[in-house]
Amino acid sequence: MQPIRHSLRDQTPLYVFVSVLFLMGVVFGALMVNALTFEQQQDLSRYLGDFFVSVNDGGTSFQALSFWTVASLHLKWLGLIWLLGLSVIGLPGILILDFLKGVLIGFAVGCLVGQFTWKGLLFAIVSVAPHNLIVIPALLIASVAAVGFSLGIIRNRVLLHRSGSAAGPFFSYTSLTLIMAAILLAISTFETWVSPELMSWVTPLLI
């Protein structure tokens, strides 16, 4: 856990910046719901209604994703952050990914609340919130590590023209990313087997 403690201690401003960027994405995503046309809102309402009926009835259109499908979605996102952190030009991409993640969550919650008010909020609490309470911090920690590593490249290689070995920082950066990957694998078990059960308990309220 040493890489995490080091990251938390030395990169607090980056954590604040990335967290604010993510929250801006959440707000933007929620506001996007209001920008939908009336026809789009009707289509969305029909889709959600059919989805909730299927969940309640155990229909074939609702099939809980397999563990590896869920895990691969999280790991691909994490892997892309890690890859972008290896290059200077990838720095904006990391920030865009964090903002986009916020937009996706904000839009999902905004759609549920906009269509079903407090019942939609309750569904969002059991379906969107639980695993994301772990997934989002893990991705933000990985993002800060990626931004920090990329800024280190800019500072040492571009601005100061240092030619020392980057093996140490790379090992710390990759180690932290692997720790986040293990955490995402663990929370994927919850998302695979527990979240669908929670959704099935709440769904009758929305039908």
C-alpha positions as a printed NumPy array, in Angstrom:
array([[  0.   ,   0.   ,   0.   ],
       [  3.076,   2.284,  -0.011],
       [  2.379,   3.624,  -3.541],
       [ -1.107,   4.717,  -2.446],
       [  0.17 ,   6.488,   0.687],
       [  2.844,   8.239,  -1.359],
       [  0.285,   9.318,  -3.952],
       [ -2.173,  10.63 ,  -1.377],
       [  0.512,  12.575,   0.479],
       [  2.3  ,  14.233,  -2.428],
       [ -0.429,  14.786,  -4.991],
       [ -3.304,  16.343,  -3.067],
       [ -3.773,  19.266,  -5.535],
       [ -4.097,  16.784,  -8.389],
       [ -6.707,  14.812,  -6.45 ],
       [ -8.716,  17.973,  -5.912],
       [ -8.472,  18.941,  -9.582],
       [ -9.408,  15.506, -10.93 ],
       [-12.259,  15.125,  -8.424],
       [-13.697,  18.519,  -9.37 ],
       [-13.405,  17.601, -13.048],
       [-15.28 ,  14.357, -12.408],
       [-18.019,  16.177, -10.462],
       [-18.356,  18.697, -13.286],
       [-18.937,  15.741, -15.59 ],
       [-21.643,  14.399, -13.282],
       [-23.416,  17.766, -13.282],
       [-23.058,  18.091, -17.054],
       [-24.435,  14.587, -17.578],
       [-27.434,  15.3  , -15.352],
       [-28.136,  18.539, -17.236],
       [-27.973,  16.697, -20.552],
       [-31.202,  14.909, -19.6  ],
       [-33.048,  18.232, -19.753],
       [-31.688,  18.819, -23.261],
       [-33.459,  15.749, -24.653],
       [-36.369,  16.394, -26.971],
       [-39.864,  15.298, -25.997],
       [-39.696,  12.389, -28.445],
       [-36.331,  11.281, -27.048],
       [-37.724,  11.431, -23.508],
       [-40.688,   9.293, -24.569],
       [-38.402,   6.727, -26.193],
       [-36.241,   6.678, -23.075],
       [-39.283,   6.24 , -20.852],
       [-40.511,   3.295, -22.938],
       [-37.09 ,   1.68 , -22.907],
       [-36.742,   2.015, -19.136],
       [-40.287,   0.759, -18.632],
       [-39.617,  -2.346, -20.719],
       [-36.327,  -2.891, -18.906],
       [-37.95 ,  -2.738, -15.47 ],
       [-40.704,  -5.12 , -16.53 ],
       [-38.08 ,  -7.544, -17.79 ],
       [-36.111,  -7.288, -14.534],
       [-39.234,  -7.891, -12.503],
       [-40.331, -10.859, -14.604],
       [-36.853, -12.313, -15.022],
       [-37.213, -11.92 , -18.773],
       [-34.576, -12.787, -21.307],
       [-33.943,  -9.118, -22.16 ],
       [-32.494,  -8.67 , -18.696],
       [-29.454, -10.85 , -18.232],
       [-26.923, -10.055, -15.576],
       [-23.478,  -9.642, -17.104],
       [-20.874, -12.278, -16.407],
       [-18.042, -11.537, -13.993],
       [-15.416, -11.291, -16.708],
       [-17.595,  -9.015, -18.822],
       [-18.021,  -6.616, -15.897],
       [-14.365,  -6.882, -14.885],
       [-13.102,  -6.346, -18.433],
       [-15.112,  -3.115, -18.756],
       [-13.435,  -1.702, -15.643],
       [ -9.988,  -3.031, -16.516],
       [-10.126,  -1.65 , -20.061],
       [-10.922,   1.809, -18.66 ],
       [ -8.078,   1.475, -16.147],
       [ -5.691,   0.146, -18.789],
       [ -6.436,   3.082, -21.075],
       [ -5.678,   5.512, -18.236],
       [ -2.391,   3.711, -17.555],
       [ -1.442,   3.745, -21.226],
       [ -2.226,   7.451, -21.644],
       [ -0.104,   8.225, -18.594],
       [  2.982,   6.83 , -20.307],
       [  3.144,   9.698, -22.784],
       [  3.003,  13.461, -22.591],
       [  0.371,  13.701, -25.328],
       [ -1.896,  11.349, -23.372],
       [ -2.332,  13.813, -20.502],
       [ -5.46 ,  15.529, -21.915],
       [ -6.952,  12.114, -22.664],
       [ -6.793,  11.143, -18.986],
       [ -8.719,  14.254, -17.994],
       [-11.256,  13.664, -20.759],
       [-11.834,  10.106, -19.509],
       [-12.47 ,  11.344, -15.962],
       [-14.919,  13.967, -17.206],
       [-16.628,  11.415, -19.46 ],
       [-17.002,   8.96 , -16.576],
       [-18.775,  11.665, -14.624],
       [-21.016,  12.458, -17.594],
       [-22.061,   8.817, -17.945],
       [-22.959,   8.488, -14.265],
       [-24.694,  11.861, -14.143],
       [-26.741,  11.064, -17.247],
       [-27.769,   7.635, -15.936],
       [-28.884,   8.989, -12.575],
       [-30.501,  12.026, -14.209],
       [-32.543,   9.805, -16.537],
       [-33.808,   7.654, -13.674],
       [-34.708,  10.616, -11.474],
       [-36.23 ,  12.55 , -14.372],
       [-38.486,   9.674, -15.371],
       [-39.365,   8.151, -11.995],
       [-38.579,  10.89 ,  -9.399],
       [-37.822,   9.423,  -5.954],
       [-38.381,   5.861,  -7.155],
       [-35.778,   6.402,  -9.846],
       [-33.419,   7.805,  -7.239],
       [-33.949,   4.701,  -5.108],
       [-33.16 ,   2.477,  -8.096],
       [-30.032,   4.529,  -8.831],
       [-28.924,   4.121,  -5.216],
       [-29.031,   0.318,  -5.42 ],
       [-27.918,  -0.111,  -9.046],
       [-25.444,   2.703,  -9.753],
       [-24.107,   3.862,  -6.412],
       [-22.816,   0.778,  -4.519],
       [-20.057,  -0.437,  -6.838],
       [-19.223,   3.069,  -8.061],
       [-18.384,   4.08 ,  -4.497],
       [-15.307,   1.888,  -5.022],
       [-14.85 ,   2.05 ,  -8.798],
       [-14.745,   5.852,  -9.023],
       [-12.112,   6.393,  -6.282],
       [-10.005,   3.603,  -7.792],
       [-10.13 ,   5.204, -11.246],
       [ -9.448,   8.671,  -9.826],
       [ -6.408,   7.385,  -7.909],
       [ -5.147,   5.738, -11.102],
       [ -5.808,   8.966, -13.027],
       [ -3.86 ,  11.074, -10.557],
       [ -0.974,   8.61 , -10.732],
       [ -1.09 ,   8.765, -14.537],
       [ -1.179,  12.573, -14.571],
       [  1.645,  12.7  , -12.032],
       [  3.787,  10.317, -14.063],
       [  3.132,  12.243, -17.258],
       [  3.95 ,  15.562, -15.57 ],
       [  7.126,  13.972, -14.233],
       [  8.164,  13.147, -17.787],
       [  7.502,  16.737, -18.85 ],
       [  9.386,  18.186, -15.885],
       [ 12.448,  15.935, -15.991],
       [ 12.891,  15.157, -19.673],
       [ 11.492,  18.242, -21.402],
       [ 11.974,  21.173, -19.008],
       [ 15.044,  20.107, -17.017],
       [ 16.585,  17.87 , -19.711],
       [ 17.474,  15.192, -17.187],
       [ 18.452,  11.786, -18.515],
       [ 18.236,   9.7  , -15.342],
       [ 16.479,   6.357, -15.144],
       [ 12.686,   6.411, -15.042],
       [ 12.518,   2.845, -13.75 ],
       [ 11.674,   3.872, -10.173],
       [  8.738,   6.173, -10.996],
       [  7.482,   3.72 , -13.615],
       [  7.544,   0.859, -11.099],
       [  5.623,   2.929,  -8.525],
       [  3.116,   4.067, -11.157],
       [  2.543,   0.556, -12.485],
       [  2.368,  -0.937,  -8.98 ],
       [ -0.371,   1.473,  -7.976],
       [ -2.266,   0.719, -11.196],
       [ -2.067,  -3.025, -10.472],
       [ -3.409,  -2.433,  -6.958],
       [ -6.344,  -0.527,  -8.439],
       [ -6.869,  -3.401, -10.902],
       [ -7.106,  -5.857,  -8.004],
       [ -9.643,  -3.609,  -6.293],
       [-11.709,  -3.377,  -9.483],
       [-11.66 ,  -7.158,  -9.838],
       [-12.929,  -7.489,  -6.273],
       [-15.781,  -5.008,  -6.718],
       [-16.723,  -6.71 ,  -9.993],
       [-17.866,  -9.704,  -7.95 ],
       [-20.315,  -7.455,  -6.098],
       [-21.533,  -5.88 ,  -9.324],
       [-22.008,  -9.298, -10.921],
       [-23.862, -11.167,  -8.203],
       [-25.209,  -8.646,  -5.675],
       [-26.283,  -5.644,  -7.782],
       [-28.796,  -7.625,  -9.914],
       [-30.464,  -8.91 ,  -6.737],
       [-30.734,  -5.387,  -5.334],
       [-32.213,  -4.199,  -8.62 ],
       [-34.828,  -6.965,  -8.602],
       [-35.929,  -5.951,  -5.1  ],
       [-36.505,  -2.309,  -6.033],
       [-37.883,  -2.781,  -9.55 ],
       [-41.509,  -3.602,  -8.495],
       [-41.817,  -0.032,  -7.22 ],
       [-41.179,   1.368, -10.678],
       [-43.708,  -0.754, -12.581]])
